XYZ file of C-alpha atoms in Angstrom:
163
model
C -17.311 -75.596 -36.355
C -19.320 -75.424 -32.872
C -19.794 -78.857 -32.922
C -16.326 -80.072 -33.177
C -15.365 -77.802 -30.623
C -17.944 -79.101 -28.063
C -16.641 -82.852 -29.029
C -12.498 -81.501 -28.494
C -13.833 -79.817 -25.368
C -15.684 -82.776 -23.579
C -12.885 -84.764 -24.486
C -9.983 -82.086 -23.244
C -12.385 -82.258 -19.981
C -12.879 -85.947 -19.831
C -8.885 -86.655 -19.907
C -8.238 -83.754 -17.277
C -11.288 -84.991 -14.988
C -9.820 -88.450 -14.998
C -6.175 -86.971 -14.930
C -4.406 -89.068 -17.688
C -2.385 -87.536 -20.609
C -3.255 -87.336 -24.087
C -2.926 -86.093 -27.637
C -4.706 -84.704 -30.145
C -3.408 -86.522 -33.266
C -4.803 -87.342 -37.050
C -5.794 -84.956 -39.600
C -7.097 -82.451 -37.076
C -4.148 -82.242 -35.750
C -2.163 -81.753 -39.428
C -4.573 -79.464 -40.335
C -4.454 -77.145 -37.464
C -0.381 -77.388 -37.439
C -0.394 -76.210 -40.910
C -3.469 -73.791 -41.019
C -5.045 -75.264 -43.548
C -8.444 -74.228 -41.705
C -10.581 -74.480 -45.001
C -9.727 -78.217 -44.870
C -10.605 -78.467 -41.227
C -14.520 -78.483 -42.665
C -13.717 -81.485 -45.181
C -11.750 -83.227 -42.581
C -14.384 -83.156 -39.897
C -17.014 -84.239 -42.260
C -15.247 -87.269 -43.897
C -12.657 -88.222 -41.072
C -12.954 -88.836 -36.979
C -11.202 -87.251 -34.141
C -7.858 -88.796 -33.145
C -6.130 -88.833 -29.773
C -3.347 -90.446 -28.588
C -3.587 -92.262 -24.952
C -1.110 -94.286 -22.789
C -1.357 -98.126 -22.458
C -1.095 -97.433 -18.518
C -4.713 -95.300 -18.871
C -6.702 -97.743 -20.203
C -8.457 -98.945 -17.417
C -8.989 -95.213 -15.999
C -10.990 -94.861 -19.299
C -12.930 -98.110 -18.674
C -13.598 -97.183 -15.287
C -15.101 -93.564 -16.116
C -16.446 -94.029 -19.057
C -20.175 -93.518 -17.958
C -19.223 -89.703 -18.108
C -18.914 -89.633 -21.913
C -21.998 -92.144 -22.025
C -23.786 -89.313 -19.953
C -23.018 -86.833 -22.984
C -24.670 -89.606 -25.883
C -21.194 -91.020 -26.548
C -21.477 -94.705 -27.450
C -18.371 -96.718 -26.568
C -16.916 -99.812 -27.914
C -13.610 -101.152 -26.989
C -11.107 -103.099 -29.093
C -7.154 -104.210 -28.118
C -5.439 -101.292 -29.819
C -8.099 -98.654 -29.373
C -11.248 -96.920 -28.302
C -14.183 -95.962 -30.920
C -16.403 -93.614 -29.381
C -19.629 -92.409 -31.516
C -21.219 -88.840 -30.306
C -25.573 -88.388 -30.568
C -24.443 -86.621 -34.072
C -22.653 -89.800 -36.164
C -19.353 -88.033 -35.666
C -16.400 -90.524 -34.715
C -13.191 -90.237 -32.209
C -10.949 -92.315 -31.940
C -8.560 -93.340 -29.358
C -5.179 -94.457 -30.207
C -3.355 -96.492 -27.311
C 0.212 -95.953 -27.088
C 1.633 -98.908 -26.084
C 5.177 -99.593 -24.652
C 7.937 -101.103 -26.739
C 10.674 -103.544 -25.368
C 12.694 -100.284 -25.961
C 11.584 -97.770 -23.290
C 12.565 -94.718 -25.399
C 9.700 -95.851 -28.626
C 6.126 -96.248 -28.011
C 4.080 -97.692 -30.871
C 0.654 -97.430 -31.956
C -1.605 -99.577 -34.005
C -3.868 -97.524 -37.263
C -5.441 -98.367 -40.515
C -5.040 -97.477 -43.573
C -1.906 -95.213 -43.291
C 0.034 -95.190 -46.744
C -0.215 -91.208 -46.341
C 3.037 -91.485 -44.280
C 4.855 -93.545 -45.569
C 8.300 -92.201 -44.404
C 7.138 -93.063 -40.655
C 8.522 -96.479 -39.918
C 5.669 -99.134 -39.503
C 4.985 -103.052 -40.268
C 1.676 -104.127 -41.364
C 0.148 -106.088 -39.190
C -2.837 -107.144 -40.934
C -4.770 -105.691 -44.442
C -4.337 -102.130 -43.967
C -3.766 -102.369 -40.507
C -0.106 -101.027 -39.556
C 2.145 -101.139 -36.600
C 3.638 -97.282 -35.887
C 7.193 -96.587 -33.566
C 7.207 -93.111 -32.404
C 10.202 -92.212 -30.068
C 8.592 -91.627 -26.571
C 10.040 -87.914 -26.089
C 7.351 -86.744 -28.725
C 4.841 -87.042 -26.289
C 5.431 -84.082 -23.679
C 3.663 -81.598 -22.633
C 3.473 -79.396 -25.659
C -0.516 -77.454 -26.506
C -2.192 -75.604 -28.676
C -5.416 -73.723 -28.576
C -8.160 -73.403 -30.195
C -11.002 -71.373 -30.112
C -10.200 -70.462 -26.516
C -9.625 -74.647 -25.840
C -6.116 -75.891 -24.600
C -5.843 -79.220 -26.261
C -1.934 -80.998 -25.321
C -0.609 -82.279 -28.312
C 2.533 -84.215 -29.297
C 5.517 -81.600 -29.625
C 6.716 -80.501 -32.879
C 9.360 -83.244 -33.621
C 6.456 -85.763 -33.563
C 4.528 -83.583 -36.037
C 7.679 -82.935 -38.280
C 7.881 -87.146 -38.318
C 4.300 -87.635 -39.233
C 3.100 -84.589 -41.159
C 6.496 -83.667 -42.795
């Protein structure tokens, strides 16, 4: 899809332009892994764009977030993420990584997530759930796509989530 590949790749360009780190997570990222490319179409149409993004980057984001506005993003902020809406009604969403009193787990915050239910979580509120991920799962690992390089969590992290 054209369009999702313009979204991934003012996004990819966004997080390099700015220099922070990031992952491509959700069921993009579980469909691509398991090249199930026919659901890629379904899962773009009914689901958003995930990435992951450090605690530490937050304020980067906040600070240079007129560049996505200057593409027809619209932005809106909460504590555990960023919603960002393109001109087209399509959805990504970005999941903040936040550190854990253990430095070797990060956790993040999503909804609605009984489709993993071997990952270890708490709910935190109605359908709103609390996720550890050990912190080596986020290296420098990538993928491409359609000519894009997109960094996404290495394959332990996807064997934890997706298995």
């Amino acid at each position: 899809n054209p369009l999702m590949i313009k979204i991934l790749e003012d996004f990819v360009d966004f997080f390099n332009d700015i220099k922070i780190d990031y992952w491509l997570g959700g069921g993009l990222l579980q469909c691509i892994i398991n090249k199930r490319f026919g659901e890629i179409r379904k899962n773009w149409a009914e689901h958003d764009i995930d990435f992951h993004i450090l605690a530490e980057d937050r304020q980067i984001i906040d600070r240079n977030i007129a560049n996505l506005r200057s593409k027809g993003y619209q932005y809106e902020a909460f504590n555990n993420r960023i919603l960002l809406n393109s001109k087209d009604g399509h959805r990504i969403e970005l999941a903040i990584l936040w550190p854990s009193h253990d430095p070797r787990i990060l956790f993040f915050c999503a909804f609605g997530k009984k489709s993993v239910p071997h990952m270890k979580r708490k709910e935190i509120r109605k359908r709103s759930y609390h996720f550890d991920v050990p912190t080596e799962y986020f290296a420098n690992d990538y993928l491409e796509l359609e000519g894009l390089k997109i960094r996404i969590p290495n394959p332990e992290y996807i064997k934890f989530v997706y298995r």
